């Protein structure tokens, strides 16, 4: 990207090439259409300018023409829709083996928690070639996580999780912007995405690591008394939480929901909103008792209780292994 | 009080068809509405599973329809346009609700 | 009250013939204006007030552009900048663009075009202007006591808990302005249904009327929803009745759903009347019946109806369901079709026509070109994969300025020039007018085209400071804005000038077909001396001699 | 209100034409060609206004539905704290008032002035009854700290049968927020309606309306019926959630 007159953004993720391709297609179609209309208007305007003695010929219209120029643009637009929707589906469906990173936004900074326990502010370090899934929430108003070089963006909302994923392809430092207006320093709520070679990343990871997130969660699970009801050996008063993540849960009212991050989060904050079939609504709310960071840890812990679908999954399932080591194995 | 129910009086300046019904008719509709209200309350105390809200809304809709058709004289009296306006009002409300719910109901789908 | 015999006080006229009693000279006191129920006078009241708001909004636009000249926020504080773009957006949308065409040209022309003496509810019409003025005053007051900084979209929870500016007052202003708009719409629909001249069937209506009818539908169906939404925000701020508050399990996205349920259709409130204007201009200056009358008429209704099905395309990255996003994206493309139909029909109308390049026609050409670009980039935004990248960047800013400024404003200016002789009884200076049309076109593109590029390279909107590599494009944009400012100031000056010095206009200077040209310029208070009976189709230019027009022949 | 304005018959514009109006129709305005056109216009205008009212309340109904689906248990628990007796009583009051309104319109149509005034007065009284009962309900909410805000408390987590549903009080607060907004807006419309009918009653007493011209009464009636219909939906939706359990 030219530092003086950028006409095209950097391209540094698996998504960016695909978005660019679609964008170029749109530019072409739009360019052709615009040219067509500009040329038609200009030519007709010149050719049929008022000349004394020549009168306009009255033409009423033509249904066939009308239908043609409704249907053709419609089908052209259909291609936009399909291509765009396919891309969007990809953008919104994190691969199962992605490394997870928790993001908490607040006015006006980004707080980042890696599974390994690393914390950063306004910077996110990621290795090249690794699928990274961001699980994001906000402490105050709506923000939006925007990395132009990756062509990705997702609003970050208070009260729930939204997710985003990417796979960086080119090492470097890229802009991170907050793209949803959030108050005074909205334009200052930026930072950098630092994409590193795997080895470098492993070194970076090794420095200053604290307890992995799910370990913090495990402690909280014990100290908050969750474990008194949710037991893993015998059936407690609450459901056994092992293996629930990403599995369908049958609710008391007959509905079935998937136990994703938001469900786990809601189960802790608003336990009566969705009652698991066969259980009584006795779980107290932990709203106001746990902070957003603690919530993240609890969610990470509950998730870690589920076996990953494949052996090559994210780091969070091998807490025993030191993060630096695993990282090398991780990179595909 | 109401001795005569003459439909027309002499000094009408607007030639307009009378749209109203008899007093007894209105009282009957009013009574029907009251009965339906009682029914809703009663139905709410019977466990019909997922049909409780359905019944409640159904009865409410019947009541609303009665009011619209007979009290507001949509049927018989005014032109089709009035009917079309009422219908379009509810139609766009339905769009608002349906498409919003389309988001909320599918959020947890994967 | 406007009926005081006016001929005695009537000295301002410099005409050589004895001036006929018309709506302008039928009473000169301030009271005769402020208490008028004449739709034409109310239109003039609106013209003055929306122009005022346009310049206020334009002033804020200049502040935005000046601040963005440099990457560091050095002209004003961040908070100030946030207030500036918010008040720019709110002024332009709620106090300028939504009322501009319907309340000025629509008010003036709807009764004239359908051969009625007035709108169905003249007093409600006046009430709607007063509501607008109350709302406007409130908003001005709100600006003076410190303004508001939520963005024109009032997103929660920022507007309920984040901002410590005058959100409630601004909300109240928008709420009241909304009722003004509802009453205008209601009046139009009733008038169009009930007050048409004998013989003026639906398939003979001018397309401007169809466009205003469609617009009114949106005003009636959409505006109440935004009104209640704003009430909910205010209630949440005032009494802590948390409707959208996530702490109570509320959903901030619900606000966005309700807001855009109105505000997307609202963009068609803005564009449809301008499209109607363009249909009138193109037929008149190419001396032709419009190509595909029925399709243009119905496409207005189609846009109005489909416009209600697409609102969540503003929320693709907001956290709505994946599937809902797809539904809304799909539906959005349907709006493109009737818009395309219009563009193609206008172009086809030019074929085998006889075109005069009078100023209104130049604006119509400008409209077609800029609306096409704006509309096509709208399709970019409707395309899910692209929108994720460009939403909330300058790409969106460029898109909507292309449709709103390049489209609506161009249409409005074209219409103002076209009907100025009818409105004022005077011709505007053609040479100056063409110059300003050119300035507007060039300045506009210079201002907003670079923003498409800025957006795609990633500059987020509502940014007070930005990374230095974006500077060059921003400088271009600011330069364009200065040209644009001159382009807008010119018409203002020469219109005022022409009130006194412009050549007297004949009843039908353009030899145009509409009923509004069949009465005097300016029209008398009750529009027509006798109610016209219509026996012809709209745009019967085959029956009107193609004699030279007044204006292009420089006077 | 579009049409109450027309009742003040000082047809201001075009002073000449005011003289021309027909004897029994003092309110024919100059720009209409005849009384029928004016009546049709007024009624169309009123119906369109009612559509705006539907959409206005529609926004709240939409919010209600979304949240009811998301927080059903809390909504049920909170709903059971409302008084069915008062709610049902008020529903009945409104229905009766709708009957009196329609009878008033009929009385106007046949030119029975005293009857008309009588029905209008009864309607206003019924409307006030509704509001007073509503006032008692609101007062109870204050006493029990069911008004959202800093003082909100929700401990009544027992349903009608004494079974406990511990709900997050925050979710219950959401219900009460919606409850207050919806019933508050409805009450506001009732207040406006009462004011309207009071004015109309006075004007009717003064003989403003004839069988040839009573559009304002008809239109105010339409308004009142719509407000009634909204309550017809509010009552089951707010008061009757899961009462059986
Ligand atoms: C007058 C105002 C106006 C108009 C008319 C439009 C018209 C359209 N708009 Fe725009 N829009 C706005 C004003 C307007 N918009 C505003 C103000 C915003 C931002 C709000 C904010 O966030 O602050 C916005 C934002 C906006 C977004 C959200 C962007 C985002 O925030 O992420 C989207 C997404 O779909 C969109 C789409 C469209 C589409 C598809 C049309 C269509 O109606 C366009 C249809 C027209 C055409 C398509 C051109 C003519 C057709 C042809 C020449 C045929 C040829 C075509 C083919 C062969 C394909 N608009
Ligand atoms: C009708 C709608 C309308 C119109 C006409 C305009 C007109 C203009 N707009 Fe605006 N704009 C919006 C609607 C509109 N805008 C909206 C809705 C937003 C979003 C707000 C938000 O994010 O909440 C926006 C946001 C917006 C931004 C983005 C701000 C940001 O995201 O940080 C910018 C930046 O360039 C901009 C620029 C301009 C310019 C240069 C004009 C020019 O066309 C204006 C030219 C006119 C004049 C300049 C006035 C005439 C001249 C004078 C009065 C002379 C005196 C002036 C001085 C030089 C002091 N607008
Ligand atoms: Cu955070 Cu903008
Ligand atoms: Cu839109």
Coordinates of C-alpha atoms and ligand atoms in Angstrom, one line a residue, chain C residues 54-59 61-66 68 81 85-93 96-97 150-153 270 394 397 400-401 404-405 408-409 444 447-448 451 459-464 474 477 480-481 484-486 488-489, ligand 2:
Chain C
X54 CA -29.3 23.4 4.3
X55 CA -26.8 26.2 4.9
X56 CA -26.5 25.3 8.5
X57 CA -25.9 21.7 7.5
X58 CA -23.5 22.9 4.8
X59 CA -21.6 25.0 7.4
X61 CA -20.0 20.0 6.3
X62 CA -17.4 22.7 5.7
X63 CA -16.2 22.3 9.3
X64 CA -15.9 18.5 8.7
X65 CA -13.9 19.0 5.6
X66 CA -11.6 21.5 7.1
X68 CA -10.1 16.4 7.8
X81 CA -16.0 17.0 15.7
X85 CA -20.8 15.5 12.0
X86 CA -23.8 14.5 14.1
X87 CA -25.5 17.8 13.6
X88 CA -24.5 17.8 10.0
X89 CA -26.2 14.5 9.4
X90 CA -29.3 15.3 11.5
X91 CA -29.8 18.7 10.0
X92 CA -29.3 17.4 6.5
X93 CA -31.5 14.4 6.8
X96 CA -33.4 19.4 4.9
X97 CA -33.5 16.3 2.8
X150 CA -24.6 10.4 18.8
X151 CA -24.4 10.3 15.0
X152 CA -27.6 10.9 13.2
X153 CA -28.5 7.2 13.8
X270 CA -35.8 11.5 -0.1
X394 CA -15.9 6.3 3.8
X397 CA -20.2 8.0 3.1
X400 CA -25.0 8.1 0.3
X401 CA -23.7 11.5 -0.7
X404 CA -28.5 12.2 -1.5
X405 CA -26.5 15.1 -2.8
X408 CA -31.9 14.3 -4.4
X409 CA -30.2 17.7 -4.3
X444 CA -19.4 17.2 -6.2
X447 CA -15.5 15.9 -3.2
X448 CA -17.0 12.5 -3.0
X451 CA -14.1 8.9 -0.7
X459 CA -10.7 4.8 6.4
X460 CA -13.5 4.4 8.9
X461 CA -16.2 7.0 9.0
X462 CA -16.9 9.4 11.9
X463 CA -13.1 9.7 12.4
X464 CA -11.7 12.9 13.8
X474 CA -8.9 13.8 2.0
X477 CA -12.2 15.9 -1.1
X480 CA -14.0 19.6 -4.0
X481 CA -16.2 20.7 -1.2
X484 CA -19.3 22.7 -4.3
X485 CA -20.0 25.5 -1.7
X486 CA -19.6 28.1 -4.4
X488 CA -24.6 26.1 -4.0
X489 CA -24.2 29.7 -3.1
Ligands
LIG2 C1 -28.9 15.6 2.6 C2 -27.9 15.1 3.1 C3 -26.5 15.6 3.1 C4 -25.9 16.6 2.3 C5 -26.6 17.6 1.4 C6 -24.5 16.6 2.7 C7 -23.6 17.4 2.2 C8 -22.2 17.3 2.4 N1 -21.6 16.4 3.3 FE1 -22.6 15.1 4.4 N2 -23.5 13.7 5.6 C9 -24.8 13.4 5.6 C10 -25.8 13.9 4.7 C11 -25.5 15.0 3.9 N3 -24.3 15.6 3.6 C12 -25.1 12.4 6.5 C13 -26.4 11.8 6.8 C14 -23.9 12.1 7.1 C15 -23.6 11.0 8.2 C16 -23.6 11.7 9.6 C17 -23.2 10.7 10.6 O1 -22.3 10.0 10.4 O2 -24.0 10.6 11.6 C18 -22.9 12.9 6.5 C19 -21.5 12.8 6.8 C20 -20.6 13.5 6.1 C21 -19.2 13.3 6.2 C22 -18.5 12.2 7.0 C23 -18.2 12.6 8.4 C24 -17.6 11.5 9.1 O3 -18.0 10.4 9.0 O4 -16.7 11.8 9.9 C25 -18.5 14.1 5.4 C26 -17.1 14.2 5.1 O5 -16.6 14.7 4.2 C27 -19.6 14.9 4.7 C28 -19.3 16.0 3.8 C29 -20.3 16.7 3.2 C30 -20.0 17.7 2.2 C31 -18.7 18.3 1.9 C32 -21.3 18.1 1.8 C33 -21.5 19.3 0.8 O6 -22.3 18.8 -0.3 C34 -22.2 20.4 1.4 C35 -22.0 21.6 0.5 C36 -22.8 22.8 1.0 C37 -22.3 23.8 1.6 C38 -20.9 24.0 1.8 C39 -23.2 24.9 2.0 C40 -23.3 26.1 1.1 C41 -22.2 27.1 1.3 C42 -22.1 27.9 2.4 C43 -23.0 27.9 3.6 C44 -21.0 28.8 2.4 C45 -20.5 29.1 3.8 C46 -19.8 27.9 4.3 C47 -18.5 28.0 4.7 C48 -17.4 27.8 3.8 C49 -18.2 28.3 6.1 N4 -20.8 14.5 5.2

